[in-house]
Tab-separated table of C-alpha atoms in Angstrom:
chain	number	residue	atom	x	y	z
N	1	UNK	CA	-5.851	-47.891	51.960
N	2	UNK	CA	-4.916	-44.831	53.739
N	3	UNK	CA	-7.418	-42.629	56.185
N	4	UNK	CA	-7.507	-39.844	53.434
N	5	UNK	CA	-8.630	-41.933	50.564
N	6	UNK	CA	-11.083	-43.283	52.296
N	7	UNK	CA	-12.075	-39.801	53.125
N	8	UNK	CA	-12.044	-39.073	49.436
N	9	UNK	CA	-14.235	-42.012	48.062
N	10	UNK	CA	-17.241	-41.704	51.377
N	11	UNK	CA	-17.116	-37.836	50.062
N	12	UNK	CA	-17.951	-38.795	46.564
N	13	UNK	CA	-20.625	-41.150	47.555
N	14	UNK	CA	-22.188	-38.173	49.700
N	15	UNK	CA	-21.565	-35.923	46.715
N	16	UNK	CA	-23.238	-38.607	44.329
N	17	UNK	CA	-25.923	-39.530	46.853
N	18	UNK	CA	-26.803	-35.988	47.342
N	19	UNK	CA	-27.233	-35.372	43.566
N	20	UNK	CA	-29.590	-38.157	43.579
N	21	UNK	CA	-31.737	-37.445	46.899
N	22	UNK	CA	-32.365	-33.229	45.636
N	23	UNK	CA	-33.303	-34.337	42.110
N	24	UNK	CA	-35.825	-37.208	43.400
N	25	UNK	CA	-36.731	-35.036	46.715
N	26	UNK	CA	-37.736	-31.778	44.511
N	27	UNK	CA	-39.614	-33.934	41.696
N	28	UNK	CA	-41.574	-36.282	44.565
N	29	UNK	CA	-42.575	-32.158	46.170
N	30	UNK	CA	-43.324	-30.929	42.854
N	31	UNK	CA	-45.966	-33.271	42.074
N	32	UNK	CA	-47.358	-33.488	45.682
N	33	UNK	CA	-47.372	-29.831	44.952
N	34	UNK	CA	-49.241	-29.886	41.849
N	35	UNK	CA	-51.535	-32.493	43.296
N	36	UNK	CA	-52.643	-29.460	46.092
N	37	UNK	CA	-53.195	-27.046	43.634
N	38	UNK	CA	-55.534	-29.749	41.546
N	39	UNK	CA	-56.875	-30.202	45.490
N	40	UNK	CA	-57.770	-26.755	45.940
N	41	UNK	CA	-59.667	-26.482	42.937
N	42	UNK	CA	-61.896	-29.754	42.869
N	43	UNK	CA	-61.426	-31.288	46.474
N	44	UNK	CA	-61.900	-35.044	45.954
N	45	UNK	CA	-61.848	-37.819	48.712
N	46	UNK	CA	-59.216	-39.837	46.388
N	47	UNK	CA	-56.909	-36.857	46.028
N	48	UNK	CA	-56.926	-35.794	49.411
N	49	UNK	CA	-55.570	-39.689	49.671
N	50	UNK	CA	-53.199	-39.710	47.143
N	51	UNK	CA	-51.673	-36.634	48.305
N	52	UNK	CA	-50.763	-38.175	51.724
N	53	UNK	CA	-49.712	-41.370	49.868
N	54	UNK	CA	-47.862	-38.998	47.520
N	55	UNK	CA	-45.518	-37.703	50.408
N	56	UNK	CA	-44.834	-41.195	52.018
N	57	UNK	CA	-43.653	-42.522	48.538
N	58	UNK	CA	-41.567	-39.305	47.867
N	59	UNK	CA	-39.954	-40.557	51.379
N	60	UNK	CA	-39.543	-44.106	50.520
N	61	UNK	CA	-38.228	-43.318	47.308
N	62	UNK	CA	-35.489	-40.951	48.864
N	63	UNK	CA	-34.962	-43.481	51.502
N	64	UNK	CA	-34.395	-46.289	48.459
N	65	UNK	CA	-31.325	-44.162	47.091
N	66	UNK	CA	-29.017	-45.455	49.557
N	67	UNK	CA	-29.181	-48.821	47.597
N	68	UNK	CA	-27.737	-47.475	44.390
N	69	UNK	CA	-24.317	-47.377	46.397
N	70	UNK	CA	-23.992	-51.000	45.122
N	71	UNK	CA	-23.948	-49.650	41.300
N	72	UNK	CA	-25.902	-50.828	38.815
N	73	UNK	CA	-27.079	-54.205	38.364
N	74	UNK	CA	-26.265	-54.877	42.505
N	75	UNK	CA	-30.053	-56.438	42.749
N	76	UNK	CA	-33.067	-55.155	45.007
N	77	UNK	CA	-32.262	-54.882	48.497
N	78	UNK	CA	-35.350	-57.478	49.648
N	79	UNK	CA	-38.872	-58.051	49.520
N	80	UNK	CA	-39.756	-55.192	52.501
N	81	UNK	CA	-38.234	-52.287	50.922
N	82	UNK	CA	-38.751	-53.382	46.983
N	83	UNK	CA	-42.979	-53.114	48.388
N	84	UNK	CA	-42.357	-50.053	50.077
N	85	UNK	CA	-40.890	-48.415	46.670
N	86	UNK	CA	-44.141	-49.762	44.976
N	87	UNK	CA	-47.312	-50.104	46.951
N	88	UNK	CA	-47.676	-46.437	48.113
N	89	UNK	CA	-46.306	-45.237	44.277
N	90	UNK	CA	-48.940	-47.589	42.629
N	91	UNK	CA	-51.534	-46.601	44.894
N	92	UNK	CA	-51.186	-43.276	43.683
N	93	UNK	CA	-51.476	-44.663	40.496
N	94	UNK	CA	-54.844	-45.774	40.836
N	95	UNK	CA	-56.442	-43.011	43.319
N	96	UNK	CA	-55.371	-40.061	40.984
N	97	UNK	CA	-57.383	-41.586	37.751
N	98	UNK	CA	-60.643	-41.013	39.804
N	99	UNK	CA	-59.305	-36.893	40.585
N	100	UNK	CA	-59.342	-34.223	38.230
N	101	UNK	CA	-57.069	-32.249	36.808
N	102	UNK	CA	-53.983	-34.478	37.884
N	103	UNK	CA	-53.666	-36.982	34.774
N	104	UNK	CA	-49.905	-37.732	34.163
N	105	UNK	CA	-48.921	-36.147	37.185
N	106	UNK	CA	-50.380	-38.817	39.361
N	107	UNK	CA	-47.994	-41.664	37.179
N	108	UNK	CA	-44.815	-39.513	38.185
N	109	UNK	CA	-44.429	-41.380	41.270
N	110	UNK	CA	-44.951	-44.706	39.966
N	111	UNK	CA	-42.590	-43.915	37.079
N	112	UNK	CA	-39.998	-42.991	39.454
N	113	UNK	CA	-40.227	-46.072	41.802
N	114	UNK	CA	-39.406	-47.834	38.415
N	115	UNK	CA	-36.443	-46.051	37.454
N	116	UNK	CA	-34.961	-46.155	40.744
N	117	UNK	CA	-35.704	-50.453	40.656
N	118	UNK	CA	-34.354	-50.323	36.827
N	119	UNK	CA	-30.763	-49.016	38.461
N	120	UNK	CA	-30.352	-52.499	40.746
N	121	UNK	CA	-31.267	-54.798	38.075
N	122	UNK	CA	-29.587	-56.202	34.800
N	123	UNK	CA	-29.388	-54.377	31.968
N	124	UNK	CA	-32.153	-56.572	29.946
N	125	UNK	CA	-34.549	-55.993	32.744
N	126	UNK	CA	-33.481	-52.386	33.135
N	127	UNK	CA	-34.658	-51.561	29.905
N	128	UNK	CA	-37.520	-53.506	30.652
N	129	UNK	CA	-38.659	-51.549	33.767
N	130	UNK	CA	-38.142	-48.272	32.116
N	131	UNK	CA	-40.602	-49.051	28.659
N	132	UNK	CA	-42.942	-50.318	31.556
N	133	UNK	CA	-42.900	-46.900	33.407
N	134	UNK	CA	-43.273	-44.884	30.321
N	135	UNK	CA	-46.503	-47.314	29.039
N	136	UNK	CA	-47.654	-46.597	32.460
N	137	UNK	CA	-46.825	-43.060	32.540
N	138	UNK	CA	-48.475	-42.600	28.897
N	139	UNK	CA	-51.480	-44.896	29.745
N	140	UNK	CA	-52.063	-43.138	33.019
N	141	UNK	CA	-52.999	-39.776	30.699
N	142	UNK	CA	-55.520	-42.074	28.507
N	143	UNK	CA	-57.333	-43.273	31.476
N	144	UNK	CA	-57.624	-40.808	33.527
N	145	UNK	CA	-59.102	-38.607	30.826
N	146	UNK	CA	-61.565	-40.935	30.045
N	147	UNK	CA	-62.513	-41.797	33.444
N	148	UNK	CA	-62.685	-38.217	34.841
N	149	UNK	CA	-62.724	-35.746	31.763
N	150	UNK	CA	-61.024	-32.450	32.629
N	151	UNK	CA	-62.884	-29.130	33.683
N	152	UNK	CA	-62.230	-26.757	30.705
N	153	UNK	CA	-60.514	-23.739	32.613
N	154	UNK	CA	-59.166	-25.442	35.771
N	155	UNK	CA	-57.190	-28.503	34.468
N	156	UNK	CA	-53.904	-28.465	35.281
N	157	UNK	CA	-52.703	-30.506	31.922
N	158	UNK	CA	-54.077	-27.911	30.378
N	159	UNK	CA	-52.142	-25.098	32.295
N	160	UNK	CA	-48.952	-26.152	31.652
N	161	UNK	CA	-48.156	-28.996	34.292
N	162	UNK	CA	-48.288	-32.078	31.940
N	163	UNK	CA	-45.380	-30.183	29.596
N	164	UNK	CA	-42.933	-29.293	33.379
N	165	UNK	CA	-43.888	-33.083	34.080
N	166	UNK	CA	-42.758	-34.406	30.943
N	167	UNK	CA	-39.811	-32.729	31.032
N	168	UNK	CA	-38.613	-33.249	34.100
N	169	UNK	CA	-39.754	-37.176	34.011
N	170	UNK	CA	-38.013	-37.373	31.112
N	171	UNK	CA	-34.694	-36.607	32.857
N	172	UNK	CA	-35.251	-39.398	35.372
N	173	UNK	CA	-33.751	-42.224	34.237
N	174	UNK	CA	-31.149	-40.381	32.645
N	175	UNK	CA	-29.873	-38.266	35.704
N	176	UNK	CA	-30.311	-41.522	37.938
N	177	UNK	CA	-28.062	-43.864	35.532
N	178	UNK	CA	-25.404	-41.343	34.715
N	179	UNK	CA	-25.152	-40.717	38.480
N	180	UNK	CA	-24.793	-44.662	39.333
N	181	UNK	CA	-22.436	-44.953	36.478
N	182	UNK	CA	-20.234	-42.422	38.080
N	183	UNK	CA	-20.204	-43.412	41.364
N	184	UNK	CA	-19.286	-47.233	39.673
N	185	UNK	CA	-16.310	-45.175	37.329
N	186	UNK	CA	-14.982	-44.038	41.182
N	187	UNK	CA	-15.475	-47.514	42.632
N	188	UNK	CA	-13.362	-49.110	39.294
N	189	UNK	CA	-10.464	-46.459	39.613
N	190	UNK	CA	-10.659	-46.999	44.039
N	191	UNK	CA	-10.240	-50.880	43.159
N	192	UNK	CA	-7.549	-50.372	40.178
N	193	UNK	CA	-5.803	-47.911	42.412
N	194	UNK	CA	-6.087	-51.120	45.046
N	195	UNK	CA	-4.814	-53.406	42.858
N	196	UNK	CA	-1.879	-51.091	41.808
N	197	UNK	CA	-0.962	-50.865	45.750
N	198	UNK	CA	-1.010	-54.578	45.960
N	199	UNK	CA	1.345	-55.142	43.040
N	200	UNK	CA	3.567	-52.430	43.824
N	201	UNK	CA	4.043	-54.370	47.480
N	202	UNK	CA	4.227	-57.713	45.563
N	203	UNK	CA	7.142	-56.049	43.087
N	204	UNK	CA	8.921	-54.918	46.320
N	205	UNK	CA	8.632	-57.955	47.730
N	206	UNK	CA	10.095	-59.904	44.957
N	207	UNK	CA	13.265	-57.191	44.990
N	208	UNK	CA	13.614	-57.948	48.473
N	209	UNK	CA	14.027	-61.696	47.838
N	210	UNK	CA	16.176	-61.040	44.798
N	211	UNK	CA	18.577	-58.882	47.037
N	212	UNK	CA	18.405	-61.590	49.842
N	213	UNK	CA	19.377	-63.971	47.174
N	214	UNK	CA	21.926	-62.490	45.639
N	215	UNK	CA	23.485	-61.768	49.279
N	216	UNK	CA	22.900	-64.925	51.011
N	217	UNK	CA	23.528	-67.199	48.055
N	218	UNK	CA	26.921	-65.551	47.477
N	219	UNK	CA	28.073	-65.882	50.556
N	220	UNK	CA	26.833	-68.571	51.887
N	221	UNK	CA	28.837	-70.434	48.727
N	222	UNK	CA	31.608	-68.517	49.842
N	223	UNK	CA	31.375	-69.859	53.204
N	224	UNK	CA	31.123	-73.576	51.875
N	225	UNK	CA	33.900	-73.204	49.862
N	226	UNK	CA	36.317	-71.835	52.512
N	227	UNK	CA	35.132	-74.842	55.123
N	228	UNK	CA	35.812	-77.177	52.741
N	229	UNK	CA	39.309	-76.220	52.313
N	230	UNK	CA	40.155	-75.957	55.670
N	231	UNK	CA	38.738	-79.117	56.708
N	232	UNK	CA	41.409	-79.916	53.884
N	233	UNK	CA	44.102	-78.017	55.231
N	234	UNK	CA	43.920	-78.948	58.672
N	235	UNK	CA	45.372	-82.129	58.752
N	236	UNK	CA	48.396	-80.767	56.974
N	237	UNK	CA	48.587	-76.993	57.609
N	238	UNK	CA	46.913	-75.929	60.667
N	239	UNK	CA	47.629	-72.255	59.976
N	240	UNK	CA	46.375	-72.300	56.709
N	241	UNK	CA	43.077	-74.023	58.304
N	242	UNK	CA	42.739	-71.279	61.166
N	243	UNK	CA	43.120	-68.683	58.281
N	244	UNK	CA	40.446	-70.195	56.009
N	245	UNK	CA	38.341	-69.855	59.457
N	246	UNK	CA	38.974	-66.739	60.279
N	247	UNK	CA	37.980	-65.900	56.354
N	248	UNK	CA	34.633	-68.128	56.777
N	249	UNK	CA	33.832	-65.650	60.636
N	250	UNK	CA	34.753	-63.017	58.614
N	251	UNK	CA	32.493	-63.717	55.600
N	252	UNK	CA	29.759	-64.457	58.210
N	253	UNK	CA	29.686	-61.155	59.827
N	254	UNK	CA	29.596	-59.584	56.756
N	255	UNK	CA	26.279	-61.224	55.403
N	256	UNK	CA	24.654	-60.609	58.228
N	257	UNK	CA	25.603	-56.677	58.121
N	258	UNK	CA	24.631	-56.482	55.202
N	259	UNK	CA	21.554	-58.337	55.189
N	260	UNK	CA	20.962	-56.057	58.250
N	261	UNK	CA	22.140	-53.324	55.867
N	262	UNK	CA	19.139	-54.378	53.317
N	263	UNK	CA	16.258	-54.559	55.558
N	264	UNK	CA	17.189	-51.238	56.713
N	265	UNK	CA	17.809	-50.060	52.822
N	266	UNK	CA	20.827	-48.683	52.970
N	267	UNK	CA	22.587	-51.634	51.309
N	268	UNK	CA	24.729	-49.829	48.237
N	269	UNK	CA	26.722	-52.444	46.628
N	270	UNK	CA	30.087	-51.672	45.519
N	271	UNK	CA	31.392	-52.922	42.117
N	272	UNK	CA	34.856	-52.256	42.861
N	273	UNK	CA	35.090	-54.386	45.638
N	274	UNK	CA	32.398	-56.876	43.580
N	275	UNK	CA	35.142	-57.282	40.796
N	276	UNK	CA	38.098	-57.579	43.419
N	277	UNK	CA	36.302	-60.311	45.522
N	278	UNK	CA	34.944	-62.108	42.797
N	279	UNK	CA	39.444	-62.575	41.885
N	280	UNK	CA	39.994	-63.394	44.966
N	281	UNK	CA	37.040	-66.177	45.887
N	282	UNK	CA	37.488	-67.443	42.286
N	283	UNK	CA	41.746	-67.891	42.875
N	284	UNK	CA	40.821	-69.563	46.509
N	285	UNK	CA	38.496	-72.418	44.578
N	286	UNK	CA	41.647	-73.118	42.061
N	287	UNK	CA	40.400	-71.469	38.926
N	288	UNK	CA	42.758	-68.882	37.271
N	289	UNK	CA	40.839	-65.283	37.176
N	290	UNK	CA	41.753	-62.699	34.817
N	291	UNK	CA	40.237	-58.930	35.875
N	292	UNK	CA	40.714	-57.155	32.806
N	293	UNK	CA	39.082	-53.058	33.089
N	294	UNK	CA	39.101	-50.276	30.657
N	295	UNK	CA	36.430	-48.207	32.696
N	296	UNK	CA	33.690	-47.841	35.271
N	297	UNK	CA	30.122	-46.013	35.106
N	298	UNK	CA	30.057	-43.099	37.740
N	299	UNK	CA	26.151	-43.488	37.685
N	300	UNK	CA	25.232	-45.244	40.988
N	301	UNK	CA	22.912	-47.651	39.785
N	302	UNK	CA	24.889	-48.886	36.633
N	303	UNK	CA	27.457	-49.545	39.004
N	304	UNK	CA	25.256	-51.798	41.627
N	305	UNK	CA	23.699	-53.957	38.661
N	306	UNK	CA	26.650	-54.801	37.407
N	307	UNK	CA	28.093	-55.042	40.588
N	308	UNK	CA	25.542	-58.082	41.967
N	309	UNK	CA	25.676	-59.326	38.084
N	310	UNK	CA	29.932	-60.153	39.169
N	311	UNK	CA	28.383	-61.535	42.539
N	312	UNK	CA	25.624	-63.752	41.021
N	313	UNK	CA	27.947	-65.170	38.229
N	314	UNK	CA	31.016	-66.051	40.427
N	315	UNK	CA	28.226	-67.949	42.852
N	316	UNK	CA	27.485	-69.646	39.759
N	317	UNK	CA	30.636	-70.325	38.422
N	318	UNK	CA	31.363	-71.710	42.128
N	319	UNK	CA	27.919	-73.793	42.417
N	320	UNK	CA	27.572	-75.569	38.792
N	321	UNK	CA	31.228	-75.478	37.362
N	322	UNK	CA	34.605	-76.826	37.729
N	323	UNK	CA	36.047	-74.166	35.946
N	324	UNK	CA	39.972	-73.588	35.997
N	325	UNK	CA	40.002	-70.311	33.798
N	326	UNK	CA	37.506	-67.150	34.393
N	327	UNK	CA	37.886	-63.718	32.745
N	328	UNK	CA	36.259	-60.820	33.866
N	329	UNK	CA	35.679	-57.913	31.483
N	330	UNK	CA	34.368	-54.652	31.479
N	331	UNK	CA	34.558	-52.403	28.652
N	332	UNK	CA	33.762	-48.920	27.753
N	333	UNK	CA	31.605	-48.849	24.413
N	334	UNK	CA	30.099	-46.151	22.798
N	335	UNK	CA	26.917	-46.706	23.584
N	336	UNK	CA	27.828	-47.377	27.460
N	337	UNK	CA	29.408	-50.539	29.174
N	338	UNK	CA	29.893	-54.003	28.424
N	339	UNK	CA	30.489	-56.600	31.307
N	340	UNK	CA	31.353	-60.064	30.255
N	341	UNK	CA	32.241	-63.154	32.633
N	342	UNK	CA	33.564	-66.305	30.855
N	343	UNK	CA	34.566	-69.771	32.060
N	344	UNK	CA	35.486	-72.937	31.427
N	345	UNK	CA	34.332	-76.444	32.408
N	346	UNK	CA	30.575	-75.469	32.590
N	347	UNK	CA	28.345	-77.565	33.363
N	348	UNK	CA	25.650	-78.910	30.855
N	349	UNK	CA	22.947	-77.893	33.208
N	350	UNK	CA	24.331	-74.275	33.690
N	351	UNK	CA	22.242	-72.486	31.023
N	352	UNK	CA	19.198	-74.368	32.454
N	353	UNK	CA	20.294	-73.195	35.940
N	354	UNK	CA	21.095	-69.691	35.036
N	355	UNK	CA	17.402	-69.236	32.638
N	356	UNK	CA	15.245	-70.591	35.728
N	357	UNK	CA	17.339	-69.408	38.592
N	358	UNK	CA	15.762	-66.783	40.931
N	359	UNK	CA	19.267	-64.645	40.730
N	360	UNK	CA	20.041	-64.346	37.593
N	361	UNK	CA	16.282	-63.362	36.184
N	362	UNK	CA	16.442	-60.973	38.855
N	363	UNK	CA	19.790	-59.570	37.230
N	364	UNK	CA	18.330	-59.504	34.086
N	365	UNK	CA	15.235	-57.050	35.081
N	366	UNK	CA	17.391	-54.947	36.431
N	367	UNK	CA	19.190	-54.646	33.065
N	368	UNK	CA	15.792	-54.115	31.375
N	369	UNK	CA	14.955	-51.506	34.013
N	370	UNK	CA	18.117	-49.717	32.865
N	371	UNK	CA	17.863	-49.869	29.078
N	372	UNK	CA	20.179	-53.039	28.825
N	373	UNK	CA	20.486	-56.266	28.342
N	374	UNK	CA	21.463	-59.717	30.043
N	375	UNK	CA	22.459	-62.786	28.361
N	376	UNK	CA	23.746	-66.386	29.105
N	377	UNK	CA	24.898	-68.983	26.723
N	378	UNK	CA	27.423	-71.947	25.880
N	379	UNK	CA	30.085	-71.401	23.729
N	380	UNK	CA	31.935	-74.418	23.267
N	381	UNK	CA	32.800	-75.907	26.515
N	382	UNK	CA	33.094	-71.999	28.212
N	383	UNK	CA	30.149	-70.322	29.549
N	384	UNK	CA	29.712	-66.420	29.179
N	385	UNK	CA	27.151	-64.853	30.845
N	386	UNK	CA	27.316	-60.711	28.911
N	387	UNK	CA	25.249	-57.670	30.538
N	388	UNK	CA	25.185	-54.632	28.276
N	389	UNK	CA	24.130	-51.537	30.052
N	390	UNK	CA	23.564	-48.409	28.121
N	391	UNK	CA	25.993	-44.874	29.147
N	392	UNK	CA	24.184	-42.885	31.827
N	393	UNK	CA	27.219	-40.831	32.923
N	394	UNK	CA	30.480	-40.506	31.665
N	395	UNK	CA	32.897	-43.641	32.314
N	396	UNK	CA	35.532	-43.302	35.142
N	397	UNK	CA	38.626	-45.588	35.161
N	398	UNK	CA	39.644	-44.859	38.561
N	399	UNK	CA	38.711	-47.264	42.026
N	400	UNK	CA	39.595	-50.511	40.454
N	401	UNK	CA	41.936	-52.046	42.946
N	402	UNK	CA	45.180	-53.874	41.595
């Protein structure tokens, strides 16, 4: 995860969190507010306390929104804080049903404390917490008026307060779960985007060892092949040995340039020289090739699929085959190009080798990638392995050598 997207997601946290904090901040004030004004006009010895308890649970409850970071259902944060949210909150509860003039207001805080608890918890309980608040937010109004009937003239229900309260309680547990549901929609699309990073490596990683493959395996069969013949040769033709060497130092240097080549990735793969080595390796193990071209694809990556396609087939034809006759074919269709690799004396096992090895599925993806196709099959006692690859460019019939 880069510096910047973490700046991104700790920004809409502080966005999100700052939502939160203003709405519950200016609702805890406007009832400690309200709870002056009901002060100023009957000052009561329960009031007076409820006020101060008022302000610590408007702090306490601002305080508490730092938990919803988790989302919703993340659980209460522990016994200490889930009191602190309640005692001072219920408190208030209690001391304002013995004042006048603050019925319903002196509930707010309590039903506050419950909708910020109803964002940790499940969603049965959520529900659960919320009917509570409003029973207690509905019931507070009941008591207190029976307990301390309102001063016609100087209540504060009557003046308007218990209509602003209702209103803006009423947006509580709305504003609080949309805002939690939010922040969780950023912390789904932070992980997907996570996720996506991770596969994207993975993908590139698999590539890698595809490439590897397809290098290493050819070569290194190459290499095999060319030892075994000159520890052939050189009992009878010691020239013919030291040439088969040379060919096997050679060989070597060139996997490791360009295994060098595809770390750095800058490998390009050349299907000229793919078609024209794939003769020449095939000739060397005793099988007759036949090279037969109508055209090439111009597009660059047409031309390196079906370029390692004629490297992973000849390793094959090398590694599970005793084949004496291969033909190589690559044909301009309408619809784009047609490569098709034959041989004989396959082995049973082949199509099992080719369907589960690591080279040829590789091959095949990158036929998908391009539109194509890749398939493998007996026919008889030959083998043909056929790659269809649709026309990108126009064909071009030149840089085959002869």
């Amino acid at each position: 995860m880069t510096v910047d997207h973490h700046r991104n997601v700790r920004t809409t946290w502080l966005y999100t969190l700052g939502s939160i904090v203003a709405f519950v901040g200016f609702f805890s004030g406007f009832i400690a507010l309200m709870m002056l004004a009901a002060l100023a006009v009957a000052p009561t010895a329960a009031l007076s306390v409820a006020i101060v308890l008022q302000l610590v649970a408007g702090v306490v409850q601002i305080r508490f929104c730092w938990y919803l970071r988790g989302g919703r259902g993340a659980g209460m944060p522990g016994l200490g804080p889930t009191l602190a949210l309640f005692l001072p909150a219920a408190a208030v509860w209690v001391l304002t049903l013995f004042a006048p003039g603050v019925a319903l207001v002196g509930a707010a805080s309590l039903w506050v404390a419950l909708c910020l608890a109803a964002c940790l918890v499940g969603r049965r309980r959520r529900w659960e917490l919320i009917a509570l608040g409003a029973i207690l937010l509905v019931g507070h109004t009941v008591l207190a008026e029976r307990i301390t009937p309102p001063v016609p003239g100087e209540s504060l229900v009557e003046a308007g307060t218990a209509w602003a309260t209702v209103i803006y309680a009423a947006f509580v547990p709305f504003m609080l779960l949309t805002s939690v549901w939010f922040w969780e929609v950023v912390l789904e699309l932070d992980r997907h985007r996570r996720t996506a990073a991770a596969l994207a490596i993975t993908r590139e990683r698999l590539r890698f060892a595809s490439d590897l493959h397809d290098i290493q395996g050819h070569h290194l069969q190459v290499i095999s092949l060319k030892a075994e013949l000159a520890e052939r040769l050189l009992p009878v033709d010691v020239e013919a040995a030291r040439a088969q060497l040379r060919d096997v130092r050679t060989i070597a240097h060139e996997a490791l340039a360009e295994t060098r080549s595809l770390v750095a990735g800058y490998r390009q793969v050349s299907l000229d020289d793919e078609l024209y080595n794939a003769r020449e390796v095939l000739g060397a193990s005793g099988a007759r090739c036949t090279l037969r071209v109508e055209a090439l694809p111009d597009d660059d990556a047409t031309r390196s699929a079906l370029a390692l396609t004629v490297r992973e087939a000849t390793t094959n034809i090398l590694r599970h085959s005793e084949a004496t006759e291969v033909e190589i074919t690559v044909v301009a269709a309408v619809g784009g190009w047609t490569l098709t690799i034959a041989n004989d004396a396959a082995a049973p096992a082949a199509t099992d080798s080719v369907d589960a090895g690591s080279g040829i599925a590789g091959l095949r993806e990158r036929m998908v990638a391009l539109g194509g196709s890749l398939d493998a099959a007996h026919e008889g006692d030959r083998f043909v392995l056929r790659a269809m690859v649709p026309a990108v460019a126009r064909p071009s019939t030149s840089g085959v050598r002869a």
